[in-house]
mmCIF file of C-alpha atoms in Angstrom:
data_model
loop_
_atom_site.group_PDB
_atom_site.id
_atom_site.type_symbol
_atom_site.label_atom_id
_atom_site.label_comp_id
_atom_site.label_asym_id
_atom_site.label_seq_id
_atom_site.Cartn_x
_atom_site.Cartn_y
_atom_site.Cartn_z
ATOM 1 C CA ALA A 1 -0.126 -0.166 0.104
ATOM 2 C CA GLN A 2 1.522 3.662 -0.749
ATOM 3 C CA LYS A 3 1.794 6.010 1.567
ATOM 4 C CA ILE A 4 3.024 9.493 2.662
ATOM 5 C CA THR A 5 4.671 10.409 6.769
ATOM 6 C CA GLN A 6 4.825 13.899 7.578
ATOM 7 C CA THR A 7 6.482 13.312 11.363
ATOM 8 C CA GLN A 8 6.731 17.004 12.307
ATOM 9 C CA PRO A 9 2.723 18.454 13.584
ATOM 10 C CA GLY A 10 4.138 21.547 13.950
ATOM 11 C CA MET A 11 7.231 23.818 13.173
ATOM 12 C CA PHE A 12 8.960 27.230 14.192
ATOM 13 C CA VAL A 13 11.106 29.235 11.771
ATOM 14 C CA GLN A 14 12.864 32.503 12.468
ATOM 15 C CA GLU A 15 12.074 35.296 9.448
ATOM 16 C CA LYS A 16 15.045 34.924 6.294
ATOM 17 C CA GLU A 17 16.351 31.013 8.043
ATOM 18 C CA ALA A 18 15.582 28.112 6.479
ATOM 19 C CA VAL A 19 13.670 25.286 7.001
ATOM 20 C CA THR A 20 12.902 22.080 6.296
ATOM 21 C CA LEU A 21 10.196 20.006 5.875
ATOM 22 C CA ASP A 22 10.318 16.056 6.379
ATOM 23 C CA CYS A 23 8.622 14.261 4.433
ATOM 24 C CA THR A 24 9.026 9.734 3.676
ATOM 25 C CA TYR A 25 6.508 7.932 1.250
ATOM 26 C CA ASP A 26 6.474 4.361 0.909
ATOM 27 C CA THR A 27 5.127 2.635 -2.625
ATOM 28 C CA SER A 28 6.440 -0.628 -4.644
ATOM 29 C CA ASP A 29 5.702 1.808 -7.991
ATOM 30 C CA GLN A 30 9.110 2.198 -10.542
ATOM 31 C CA SER A 31 7.683 5.394 -11.691
ATOM 32 C CA TYR A 32 5.379 8.078 -9.207
ATOM 33 C CA GLY A 33 5.196 11.934 -8.641
ATOM 34 C CA LEU A 34 5.985 13.690 -5.337
ATOM 35 C CA PHE A 35 4.237 16.728 -4.755
ATOM 36 C CA TRP A 36 4.265 20.172 -1.924
ATOM 37 C CA TYR A 37 1.342 21.783 -1.651
ATOM 38 C CA LYS A 38 0.866 24.904 1.358
ATOM 39 C CA GLN A 39 -2.654 25.499 2.614
ATOM 40 C CA PRO A 40 -3.110 28.617 4.637
ATOM 41 C CA SER A 41 -5.484 29.376 6.446
ATOM 42 C CA SER A 42 -8.213 30.652 3.624
ATOM 43 C CA GLY A 43 -8.326 26.649 2.861
ATOM 44 C CA GLU A 44 -6.826 27.261 -0.946
ATOM 45 C CA MET A 45 -4.416 24.500 -1.805
ATOM 46 C CA ILE A 46 -1.422 26.106 -3.553
ATOM 47 C CA PHE A 47 1.154 23.817 -5.595
ATOM 48 C CA LEU A 48 4.829 24.487 -4.444
ATOM 49 C CA ILE A 49 6.748 22.266 -6.171
ATOM 50 C CA TYR A 50 7.072 18.706 -7.949
ATOM 51 C CA GLN A 51 9.186 15.626 -8.307
ATOM 52 C CA GLY A 52 8.993 13.064 -10.686
ATOM 53 C CA SER A 53 10.874 9.055 -9.816
ATOM 54 C CA TYR A 54 13.017 9.396 -12.656
ATOM 55 C CA ASP A 55 14.315 12.864 -12.316
ATOM 56 C CA GLU A 56 17.471 12.728 -11.494
ATOM 57 C CA GLN A 57 18.027 16.487 -9.966
ATOM 58 C CA ASN A 58 16.524 18.067 -7.403
ATOM 59 C CA ALA A 59 13.430 20.551 -8.261
ATOM 60 C CA THR A 60 13.370 23.862 -7.154
ATOM 61 C CA GLU A 61 11.472 27.247 -7.308
ATOM 62 C CA GLY A 62 12.342 29.970 -6.381
ATOM 63 C CA ARG A 63 13.127 29.535 -2.897
ATOM 64 C CA TYR A 64 11.563 26.301 -2.235
ATOM 65 C CA SER A 65 13.734 22.979 -3.051
ATOM 66 C CA LEU A 66 12.994 19.735 -2.897
ATOM 67 C CA ASN A 67 15.918 17.309 -1.590
ATOM 68 C CA PHE A 68 14.556 14.096 -2.981
ATOM 69 C CA GLN A 69 17.002 10.746 -1.642
ATOM 70 C CA LYS A 70 15.350 7.980 -3.484
ATOM 71 C CA ALA A 71 17.121 5.037 -1.664
ATOM 72 C CA ARG A 72 15.581 6.877 2.120
ATOM 73 C CA LYS A 73 12.481 7.349 0.074
ATOM 74 C CA SER A 74 12.182 10.469 1.377
ATOM 75 C CA ALA A 75 11.269 14.331 -0.533
ATOM 76 C CA ASN A 76 11.712 17.124 1.937
ATOM 77 C CA LEU A 77 10.991 19.912 1.489
ATOM 78 C CA VAL A 78 13.414 22.963 1.757
ATOM 79 C CA ILE A 79 12.360 26.672 2.309
ATOM 80 C CA SER A 80 14.948 29.372 2.156
ATOM 81 C CA ALA A 81 15.171 32.602 3.836
ATOM 82 C CA SER A 82 11.331 32.283 5.421
ATOM 83 C CA GLN A 83 8.867 34.805 5.240
ATOM 84 C CA LEU A 84 5.686 35.442 7.302
ATOM 85 C CA GLY A 85 3.809 35.025 4.382
ATOM 86 C CA ASP A 86 4.900 31.220 4.813
ATOM 87 C CA SER A 87 3.454 30.570 8.139
ATOM 88 C CA ALA A 88 0.630 27.959 6.420
ATOM 89 C CA MET A 89 0.127 24.224 6.641
ATOM 90 C CA TYR A 90 2.133 22.244 3.939
ATOM 91 C CA PHE A 91 1.287 19.022 2.460
ATOM 92 C CA CYS A 92 3.201 16.242 0.897
ATOM 93 C CA ALA A 93 1.191 14.229 -1.417
ATOM 94 C CA MET A 94 2.159 11.485 -3.942
ATOM 95 C CA ARG A 95 0.094 10.622 -7.058
ATOM 96 C CA SER A 96 -0.520 7.202 -7.697
ATOM 97 C CA THR A 97 0.353 5.821 -11.326
ATOM 98 C CA SER A 98 -2.658 3.110 -11.014
ATOM 99 C CA GLY A 99 -5.782 3.930 -12.166
ATOM 100 C CA THR A 100 -7.003 7.562 -11.343
ATOM 101 C CA TYR A 101 -4.188 9.149 -10.119
ATOM 102 C CA LYS A 102 -5.089 9.960 -7.637
ATOM 103 C CA TYR A 103 -3.206 11.669 -4.777
ATOM 104 C CA ILE A 104 -2.219 10.679 -1.558
ATOM 105 C CA PHE A 105 -1.462 12.980 0.898
ATOM 106 C CA GLY A 106 0.595 13.477 4.383
ATOM 107 C CA THR A 107 -0.852 14.338 7.230
ATOM 108 C CA GLY A 108 0.242 18.000 6.986
ATOM 109 C CA THR A 109 3.036 20.231 8.704
ATOM 110 C CA ARG A 110 2.192 23.527 10.618
ATOM 111 C CA LEU A 111 5.025 26.149 10.217
ATOM 112 C CA LYS A 112 4.788 29.000 11.514
ATOM 113 C CA VAL A 113 7.333 31.696 10.955
ATOM 114 C CA LEU A 114 8.582 34.652 13.907
ATOM 115 C CA ALA A 115 9.276 37.987 13.141
ATOM 116 C CA GLY B 1 -1.873 28.372 -15.701
ATOM 117 C CA ALA B 2 -4.873 26.093 -14.992
ATOM 118 C CA VAL B 3 -7.921 27.347 -12.927
ATOM 119 C CA VAL B 4 -10.301 25.447 -11.051
ATOM 120 C CA SER B 5 -13.264 27.419 -9.679
ATOM 121 C CA GLN B 6 -16.260 25.957 -6.602
ATOM 122 C CA HIS B 7 -19.114 27.687 -6.269
ATOM 123 C CA PRO B 8 -20.594 28.343 -3.591
ATOM 124 C CA SER B 9 -17.291 29.266 -1.058
ATOM 125 C CA ARG B 10 -19.432 28.718 2.203
ATOM 126 C CA VAL B 11 -22.570 27.415 2.747
ATOM 127 C CA ILE B 12 -25.335 27.153 5.499
ATOM 128 C CA CYS B 13 -27.989 25.038 5.322
ATOM 129 C CA LYS B 14 -30.336 23.789 7.489
ATOM 130 C CA SER B 15 -30.524 19.890 8.678
ATOM 131 C CA GLY B 16 -31.990 17.532 6.270
ATOM 132 C CA THR B 17 -32.039 19.827 3.131
ATOM 133 C CA SER B 18 -29.474 18.792 0.481
ATOM 134 C CA VAL B 19 -26.666 20.761 -0.818
ATOM 135 C CA LYS B 20 -24.794 21.249 -4.158
ATOM 136 C CA ILE B 21 -21.251 21.931 -4.353
ATOM 137 C CA GLU B 22 -20.086 23.386 -7.856
ATOM 138 C CA CYS B 23 -16.540 22.841 -9.553
ATOM 139 C CA ARG B 24 -15.267 24.373 -13.000
ATOM 140 C CA SER B 25 -12.203 23.893 -14.598
ATOM 141 C CA LEU B 26 -11.776 27.476 -16.455
ATOM 142 C CA ASP B 27 -9.049 27.052 -18.961
ATOM 143 C CA PHE B 28 -8.715 23.203 -19.412
ATOM 144 C CA GLN B 29 -10.593 20.339 -19.753
ATOM 145 C CA ALA B 30 -9.787 18.130 -17.397
ATOM 146 C CA THR B 31 -11.267 13.953 -17.909
ATOM 147 C CA THR B 32 -11.051 13.781 -14.382
ATOM 148 C CA MET B 33 -12.116 15.487 -11.007
ATOM 149 C CA PHE B 34 -11.586 14.798 -7.838
ATOM 150 C CA TRP B 35 -13.658 15.472 -4.606
ATOM 151 C CA TYR B 36 -11.888 15.790 -0.878
ATOM 152 C CA ARG B 37 -13.004 16.181 2.367
ATOM 153 C CA GLN B 38 -10.915 18.365 5.518
ATOM 154 C CA PHE B 39 -11.619 18.226 8.728
ATOM 155 C CA PRO B 40 -10.101 21.482 10.772
ATOM 156 C CA LYS B 41 -6.356 20.857 11.387
ATOM 157 C CA LYS B 42 -6.727 17.406 9.444
ATOM 158 C CA SER B 43 -5.541 16.304 6.174
ATOM 159 C CA LEU B 44 -7.423 16.059 2.563
ATOM 160 C CA MET B 45 -9.037 13.188 2.826
ATOM 161 C CA LEU B 46 -10.240 11.497 -1.073
ATOM 162 C CA MET B 47 -13.923 11.068 -1.430
ATOM 163 C CA ALA B 48 -14.441 9.848 -4.703
ATOM 164 C CA THR B 49 -12.838 10.401 -8.441
ATOM 165 C CA SER B 50 -15.041 11.433 -10.969
ATOM 166 C CA ASN B 51 -14.351 10.533 -15.097
ATOM 167 C CA GLU B 52 -16.586 12.322 -17.321
ATOM 168 C CA GLY B 53 -19.678 10.541 -18.626
ATOM 169 C CA SER B 54 -19.541 7.693 -15.907
ATOM 170 C CA LYS B 55 -20.249 6.942 -12.483
ATOM 171 C CA ALA B 56 -17.827 8.006 -9.954
ATOM 172 C CA THR B 57 -15.768 5.838 -7.680
ATOM 173 C CA TYR B 58 -15.453 6.035 -4.339
ATOM 174 C CA GLU B 59 -13.339 5.368 -1.539
ATOM 175 C CA GLN B 60 -14.121 2.746 0.871
ATOM 176 C CA GLY B 61 -16.496 4.687 4.040
ATOM 177 C CA VAL B 62 -18.188 6.744 1.435
ATOM 178 C CA GLU B 63 -21.625 7.074 1.499
ATOM 179 C CA LYS B 64 -22.572 7.145 -2.332
ATOM 180 C CA ASP B 65 -26.211 7.382 -2.375
ATOM 181 C CA LYS B 66 -25.349 10.820 0.437
ATOM 182 C CA PHE B 67 -22.655 11.995 -1.315
ATOM 183 C CA LEU B 68 -23.880 12.098 -5.055
ATOM 184 C CA ILE B 69 -21.219 13.303 -7.750
ATOM 185 C CA ASN B 70 -22.281 14.148 -11.247
ATOM 186 C CA HIS B 71 -19.633 14.651 -13.948
ATOM 187 C CA ALA B 72 -21.359 15.549 -17.163
ATOM 188 C CA SER B 73 -19.164 17.314 -18.936
ATOM 189 C CA LEU B 74 -15.624 18.091 -19.530
ATOM 190 C CA THR B 75 -15.570 21.673 -17.315
ATOM 191 C CA LEU B 76 -17.958 20.666 -14.670
ATOM 192 C CA SER B 77 -18.630 18.014 -11.537
ATOM 193 C CA THR B 78 -20.911 18.135 -8.861
ATOM 194 C CA LEU B 79 -21.361 17.133 -5.402
ATOM 195 C CA THR B 80 -24.694 16.955 -3.861
ATOM 196 C CA VAL B 81 -24.891 16.119 -0.294
ATOM 197 C CA THR B 82 -28.115 14.471 -0.010
ATOM 198 C CA SER B 83 -30.245 15.241 3.609
ATOM 199 C CA ALA B 84 -27.284 16.906 5.281
ATOM 200 C CA HIS B 85 -26.399 17.044 8.550
ATOM 201 C CA PRO B 86 -25.183 18.812 11.115
ATOM 202 C CA GLU B 87 -21.581 16.106 10.932
ATOM 203 C CA ASP B 88 -21.450 16.493 7.236
ATOM 204 C CA SER B 89 -20.583 20.242 7.939
ATOM 205 C CA SER B 90 -16.906 20.443 6.794
ATOM 206 C CA PHE B 91 -14.642 22.048 3.901
ATOM 207 C CA TYR B 92 -15.015 20.583 0.796
ATOM 208 C CA ILE B 93 -12.407 21.296 -2.218
ATOM 209 C CA CYS B 94 -12.417 19.548 -5.788
ATOM 210 C CA SER B 95 -9.800 19.197 -7.980
ATOM 211 C CA ALA B 96 -9.592 18.591 -11.653
ATOM 212 C CA SER B 97 -7.068 16.964 -13.222
ATOM 213 C CA ASP B 98 -4.917 17.511 -16.562
ATOM 214 C CA VAL B 99 -4.104 14.358 -18.341
ATOM 215 C CA GLN B 100 -1.987 16.060 -20.327
ATOM 216 C CA GLY B 101 2.276 15.720 -19.937
ATOM 217 C CA ALA B 102 4.209 13.140 -17.148
ATOM 218 C CA LYS B 103 3.140 15.297 -13.829
ATOM 219 C CA TYR B 104 -0.473 14.482 -13.678
ATOM 220 C CA GLU B 105 -0.789 17.016 -11.523
ATOM 221 C CA GLN B 106 -3.813 17.780 -10.075
ATOM 222 C CA TYR B 107 -5.156 21.500 -9.751
ATOM 223 C CA PHE B 108 -7.587 22.592 -7.015
ATOM 224 C CA GLY B 109 -10.802 24.843 -6.553
ATOM 225 C CA PRO B 110 -10.454 27.085 -3.196
ATOM 226 C CA GLY B 111 -12.736 25.009 -1.535
ATOM 227 C CA THR B 112 -16.131 24.952 -0.282
ATOM 228 C CA ARG B 113 -16.997 25.416 3.535
ATOM 229 C CA LEU B 114 -20.382 23.807 4.640
ATOM 230 C CA THR B 115 -22.073 24.533 7.951
ATOM 231 C CA VAL B 116 -25.137 22.330 8.536
ATOM 232 C CA THR B 117 -27.141 23.410 11.193
#
């Protein structure tokens, strides 16, 4: 069975510092996709970054980077130069490669950026 | 970019009534749409997957007679909560899948907050 694990229910980071949000996954598929989403208090799901299982380089999108360690089955999100607006809930998700390509979400990490 | 809208954004209804939530892909055709439910401070729970022109596939434990899903066109899916009860109060989020490209990315709507009194 496929599973996503986020072990940090809450994190604090000082403004302008970097923070790493952990995500580990379990799948027997060879081909899969990993996503990170940000959910502010408004509830909308904001796409941050994507990593394909066959991508050799770690994905980067502006201040976001994904530390992909395939052998360890981890896909940690690194946010550099944290801003107050980064305070939100962050979800790691994995796309199933079978059938409907549905997502499996982790339990989320609530990040609070301190001024 | 791909935009998904949901209507209404908030709805309050009385116990026993039905409420319909619309999910539209505004600038792309979505052959597959997904409906999620999210309880406060919890993760998204997939309720069902709907494909245009066919019956929805419900996740285990989700009552299909309670949560009616219709995906009549490539840009519209609806979720109807029938005979709503206070325990159905929740945040409902839809997503639409763009099957072009390798990511099979889901684009999420802004969500609908349902309160049943």
